[in-house]
C-alpha cells in the first residue's frame, strides 16, 4: 500500500537536496543523458506531454509513476504547475520505490 503523503514529503526532500529536476524539458534531458532514475508524470498532464515523456522513458527504460496530479507534485516541491519530475539520485530512487 502506498503512502501518498510520505512520497510527497520525500519528493520535497529530494528537491531540497537538489536530487530532483522539474519541468518537461529538463526531465527529458536527464532521461536522454541516462541520469534520471525515476520519473513522476502528473496524471492530468496533457496528451503531448504524456506521449513525449512515456516514449522517452520506455526507450531509456526509466520507470514512470503517474499516481499524482499536477497540484500534488507542484506543492510537494514548492513550485508552480509542474507536470514532470525526474529523480536523479539512486539512493533517493530506492527509498521512493520502498514508499511506493
N, CA, C and O of each residue as an XYZ file, in Angstrom:
400
protein
N       0.840     -1.197      0.000
C       0.000      0.000      0.000
C       0.875      1.247      0.000
O       1.847      1.344      0.749
N       0.511      2.191     -0.849
C       1.318      3.395     -0.994
C       0.849      4.479     -0.012
O      -0.346      4.726      0.143
N       1.810      5.104      0.632
C       1.522      6.238      1.498
C       1.828      7.506      0.713
O       2.976      7.944      0.646
N       0.780      8.097      0.115
C       0.966      9.255     -0.763
C       1.655     10.419     -0.052
O       2.538     11.062     -0.620
N       1.255     10.687      1.182
C       1.840     11.817      1.915
C       3.338     11.631      2.119
O       4.111     12.577      1.973
N       3.744     10.418      2.456
C       5.167     10.144      2.679
C       5.956     10.330      1.385
O       7.057     10.880      1.395
N       5.388      9.870      0.277
C       6.058     10.027     -1.022
C       6.206     11.504     -1.355
O       7.275     11.942     -1.781
N       5.145     12.269     -1.164
C       5.191     13.702     -1.488
C       6.175     14.451     -0.586
O       6.894     15.334     -1.052
N       6.209     14.102      0.700
C       7.188     14.731      1.606
C       8.608     14.394      1.172
O       9.498     15.243      1.211
N       8.809     13.145      0.759
C      10.145     12.720      0.332
C      10.552     13.421     -0.966
O      11.730     13.717     -1.164
N       9.594     13.687     -1.843
C       9.900     14.464     -3.056
C      10.379     15.864     -2.692
O      11.278     16.407     -3.334
N       9.774     16.443     -1.659
C      10.228     17.753     -1.173
C      11.662     17.692     -0.678
O      12.446     18.613     -0.908
N      12.004     16.606      0.001
C      13.374     16.408      0.475
C      14.338     16.256     -0.704
O      15.444     16.797     -0.682
N      13.915     15.523     -1.724
C      14.737     15.372     -2.945
C      15.003     16.733     -3.566
O      16.119     17.027     -3.993
N      13.963     17.563     -3.612
C      14.096     18.906     -4.198
C      15.110     19.734     -3.404
O      15.978     20.388     -3.984
N      14.993     19.700     -2.085
C      15.917     20.482     -1.244
C      17.351     19.984     -1.373
O      18.298     20.759     -1.243
N      17.507     18.683     -1.632
C      18.841     18.085     -1.773
C      19.389     18.227     -3.188
O      20.498     17.779     -3.479
N      18.613     18.849     -4.062
C      18.998     19.040     -5.470
C      19.220     17.712     -6.195
O      20.106     17.591     -7.041
N      18.413     16.739     -5.851
C      18.485     15.421     -6.498
C      17.254     15.193     -7.349
O      16.904     14.053     -7.656
N      16.591     16.290     -7.735
C      15.358     16.210     -8.493
C      15.319     17.373     -9.478
O      15.652     18.503     -9.121
N      14.916     17.101    -10.708
C      14.695     18.176    -11.674
C      13.215     18.198    -12.011
O      12.552     17.161    -12.016
N      12.702     19.394    -12.293
C      11.278     19.506    -12.591
C      11.091     20.232    -13.909
O      11.931     21.026    -14.333
N       9.982     19.942    -14.537
C       9.679     20.523    -15.830
C       9.949     19.509    -16.931
O      10.858     18.686    -16.835
N       9.139     19.589    -17.976
C       9.227     18.599    -19.052
C      10.578     18.614    -19.755
O      11.198     17.564    -19.921
N      11.042     19.791    -20.169
C      12.293     19.880    -20.948
C      13.493     19.376    -20.146
O      14.296     18.595    -20.657
N      13.619     19.818    -18.896
C      14.750     19.401    -18.058
C      14.695     17.905    -17.771
O      15.721     17.224    -17.777
N      13.499     17.406    -17.523
C      13.354     15.984    -17.213
C      13.706     15.120    -18.417
O      14.396     14.110    -18.278
N      13.236     15.511    -19.595
C      13.544     14.736    -20.803
C      15.049     14.756    -21.076
O      15.619     13.755    -21.511
N      15.684     15.894    -20.819
C      17.146     15.986    -20.994
C      17.853     15.000    -20.068
O      18.793     14.325    -20.488
N      17.415     14.910    -18.820
C      18.019     13.980    -17.856
C      17.754     12.521    -18.248
O      18.602     11.653    -18.041
N      16.575     12.264    -18.812
C      16.259     10.908    -19.271
C      17.208     10.528    -20.409
O      17.778      9.437    -20.415
N      17.371     11.441    -21.372
C      18.255     11.176    -22.516
C      19.702     10.963    -22.080
O      20.410     10.134    -22.652
N      20.143     11.714    -21.064
C      21.520     11.598    -20.571
C      21.696     10.428    -19.608
O      22.771     10.229    -19.043
N      20.629      9.662    -19.432
C      20.624      8.494    -18.546
C      20.931      8.847    -17.095
O      21.501      8.044    -16.356
N      20.542     10.072    -16.692
C      20.718     10.490    -15.306
C      19.439     10.299    -14.499
O      19.492     10.175    -13.276
N      18.296     10.274    -15.168
C      17.018     10.099    -14.474
C      16.867      8.652    -14.024
O      17.017      7.726    -14.821
N      16.568      8.467    -12.746
C      16.393      7.124    -12.189
C      14.915      6.759    -12.069
O      14.548      5.587    -12.157
N      14.070      7.774    -11.868
C      12.642      7.570    -11.660
C      11.938      8.847    -12.099
O      12.402      9.945    -11.789
N      10.830      8.720    -12.814
C      10.115      9.891    -13.326
C       8.696      9.902    -12.778
O       8.003      8.884    -12.782
N       8.277     11.075    -12.306
C       6.904     11.285    -11.874
C       6.218     12.114    -12.944
O       6.675     13.206    -13.281
N       5.122     11.593    -13.477
C       4.349     12.264    -14.516
C       2.959     12.524    -13.949
O       2.291     11.609    -13.468
N       2.535     13.778    -14.012
C       1.222     14.137    -13.465
C       0.123     13.379    -14.196
O       0.145     13.253    -15.420
N      -0.835     12.877    -13.429
C      -1.934     12.105    -14.022
C      -2.808     12.969    -14.922
O      -3.516     12.451    -15.786
N      -2.758     14.297    -14.720
C      -3.566     15.213    -15.537
C      -2.720     15.970    -16.571
O      -3.127     17.026    -17.057
N      -1.553     15.430    -16.899
C      -0.700     16.057    -17.921
C      -1.387     15.941    -19.283
O      -2.162     15.017    -19.529
N      -1.089     16.891    -20.151
C      -1.692     16.902    -21.481
C      -1.238     15.724    -22.330
O      -0.273     15.033    -22.000
N      -1.946     15.510    -23.423
C      -1.669     14.376    -24.310
C      -0.232     14.402    -24.824
O       0.464     13.389    -24.754
N       0.222     15.545    -25.340
C       1.556     15.624    -25.937
C       2.660     15.412    -24.900
O       3.632     14.701    -25.157
N       2.509     16.020    -23.751
C       3.484     15.840    -22.675
C       3.531     14.372    -22.265
O       4.606     13.788    -22.133
N       2.379     13.798    -22.068
C       2.257     12.398    -21.676
C       2.958     11.497    -22.694
O       3.733     10.616    -22.323
N       2.682     11.722    -23.968
C       3.256     10.900    -25.036
C       4.777     11.031    -25.090
O       5.488     10.028    -25.150
N       5.277     12.277    -25.068
C       6.730     12.515    -25.146
C       7.463     11.852    -23.986
O       8.450     11.145    -24.191
N       6.984     12.080    -22.785
C       7.654     11.550    -21.593
C       7.597     10.021    -21.572
O       8.602      9.369    -21.290
N       6.444      9.454    -21.866
C       6.307      7.991    -21.868
C       7.218      7.340    -22.913
O       7.839      6.314    -22.637
N       7.299      7.928    -24.105
C       8.164      7.363    -25.153
C       9.630      7.398    -24.741
O      10.354      6.423    -24.939
N      10.071      8.521    -24.168
C      11.468      8.627    -23.728
C      11.758      7.630    -22.621
O      12.782      6.948    -22.644
N      10.851      7.544    -21.648
C      11.062      6.620    -20.525
C      11.076      5.168    -20.994
O      11.861      4.354    -20.507
N      10.210      4.858    -21.934
C      10.176      3.493    -22.453
C      11.477      3.169    -23.187
O      12.049      2.095    -22.999
N      11.939      4.094    -24.018
C      13.157      3.867    -24.794
C      14.379      3.727    -23.894
O      15.214      2.847    -24.103
N      14.483      4.612    -22.874
C      15.647      4.603    -21.984
C      15.430      3.758    -20.730
O      16.272      3.759    -19.832
N      14.312      3.039    -20.660
C      13.981      2.122    -19.570
C      14.019      2.784    -18.193
O      14.726      2.340    -17.288
N      13.237      3.859    -18.061
C      13.096      4.569    -16.788
C      11.658      4.377    -16.325
O      10.719      4.560    -17.099
N      11.491      4.011    -15.066
C      10.147      3.773    -14.523
C       9.387      5.085    -14.356
O       9.958      6.096    -13.948
N       8.089      5.057    -14.677
C       7.212      6.222    -14.532
C       6.207      5.958    -13.419
O       5.637      4.871    -13.318
N       6.002      6.971    -12.590
C       4.964      6.939    -11.567
C       3.942      8.001    -11.969
O       4.293      9.172    -12.116
N       2.684      7.604    -12.147
C       1.666      8.582    -12.559
C       0.455      8.573    -11.617
O      -0.685      8.726    -12.056
N       0.715      8.395    -10.337
C      -0.349      8.333     -9.338
C      -0.705      9.681     -8.728
O      -1.602      9.758     -7.889
N      -0.012     10.750     -9.136
C      -0.212     12.063     -8.532
C      -0.615     13.069     -9.602
O      -0.227     12.937    -10.763
N      -1.396     14.077     -9.210
C      -1.767     15.105    -10.184
C      -0.818     16.303    -10.081
O       0.073     16.335     -9.232
N      -1.024     17.270    -10.947
C      -0.139     18.436    -11.030
C      -0.072     19.190     -9.703
O       1.008     19.583     -9.263
N      -1.210     19.387     -9.076
C      -1.251     20.138     -7.818
C      -0.440     19.443     -6.727
O       0.298     20.093     -5.987
N      -0.578     18.130     -6.630
C       0.163     17.368     -5.605
C       1.671     17.452     -5.851
O       2.435     17.712     -4.921
N       2.100     17.235     -7.090
C       3.534     17.275     -7.408
C       4.101     18.672     -7.207
O       5.186     18.838     -6.649
N       3.358     19.673     -7.666
C       3.835     21.058     -7.563
C       3.975     21.504     -6.112
O       4.990     22.086     -5.730
N       2.965     21.232     -5.317
C       3.028     21.670     -3.921
C       4.069     20.884     -3.128
O       4.627     21.404     -2.162
N       4.338     19.643     -3.522
C       5.345     18.836     -2.823
C       6.738     19.449     -2.951
O       7.536     19.380     -2.016
N       7.029     20.042     -4.094
C       8.373     20.602     -4.305
C       8.398     22.128     -4.208
O       9.454     22.743     -4.358
N       7.244     22.738     -3.960
C       7.195     24.183     -3.761
C       7.333     24.998     -5.038
O       7.816     26.130     -4.998
N       6.919     24.445     -6.161
C       6.960     25.174     -7.436
C       5.594     25.080     -8.097
O       4.815     24.173     -7.805
N       5.311     26.011     -8.979
C       4.002     26.050     -9.621
C       3.947     25.227    -10.901
O       4.899     25.204    -11.680
N       2.820     24.553    -11.106
C       2.471     23.917    -12.377
C       3.534     22.970    -12.925
O       3.947     23.103    -14.077
N       3.975     22.029    -12.121
C       4.968     21.041    -12.571
C       4.268     19.745    -12.942
O       3.557     19.158    -12.126
N       4.470     19.305    -14.166
C       3.831     18.085    -14.668
C       4.784     16.894    -14.642
O       4.352     15.745    -14.549
N       6.097     17.180    -14.726
C       7.088     16.099    -14.802
C       8.208     16.367    -13.805
O       8.752     17.470    -13.750
N       8.547     15.346    -13.017
C       9.668     15.407    -12.089
C      10.565     14.209    -12.358
O      10.078     13.104    -12.598
N      11.866     14.426    -12.318
C      12.814     13.318    -12.516
C      13.765     13.254    -11.328
O      14.448     14.231    -11.020
N      13.807     12.114    -10.668
C      14.739     11.883     -9.560
C      16.060     11.438    -10.176
O      16.096     10.499    -10.971
N      17.154     12.123     -9.804
C      18.442     11.853    -10.454
C      19.469     11.232     -9.503
O      20.670     11.272     -9.770
N      18.998     10.663     -8.406
C      19.903     10.046     -7.445
C      19.418      8.625     -7.149
O      18.234      8.405     -6.896
N      20.331      7.678     -7.183
C      19.977      6.268     -6.990
C      19.418      6.008     -5.590
O      18.443      5.270     -5.444
N      20.015      6.597     -4.576
C      19.564      6.393     -3.195
C      18.149      6.903     -2.974
O      17.333      6.225     -2.350
N      17.853      8.098     -3.482
C      16.512      8.648     -3.357
C      15.502      7.791     -4.134
O      14.379      7.572     -3.679
N      15.918      7.317     -5.301
C      15.049      6.462     -6.103
C      14.712      5.176     -5.346
O      13.560      4.740     -5.341
N      15.707      4.575     -4.714
C      15.487      3.333     -3.975
C      14.517      3.558     -2.822
O      13.624      2.742     -2.596
N      14.685      4.652     -2.097
C      13.794      4.954     -0.961
C      12.364      5.220     -1.446
O      11.400      4.762     -0.831
N      12.232      5.960     -2.549
C      10.899      6.236     -3.093
C      10.204      4.944     -3.525
O       8.997      4.791     -3.335
N      10.958      4.031     -4.096
C      10.370      2.749     -4.515
C       9.859      1.963     -3.310
O       8.838      1.282     -3.405
N      10.565      2.050     -2.169
C      10.081      1.349     -0.991
C       8.799      2.005     -0.464
O       7.912      1.320      0.044
N       8.707      3.343     -0.586
C       7.497      4.043     -0.143
C       6.316      3.754     -1.071
O       5.161      3.780     -0.643
N       6.609      3.482     -2.327
C       5.540      3.186     -3.290
C       5.111      1.733     -3.137
O       4.221      1.274     -3.852
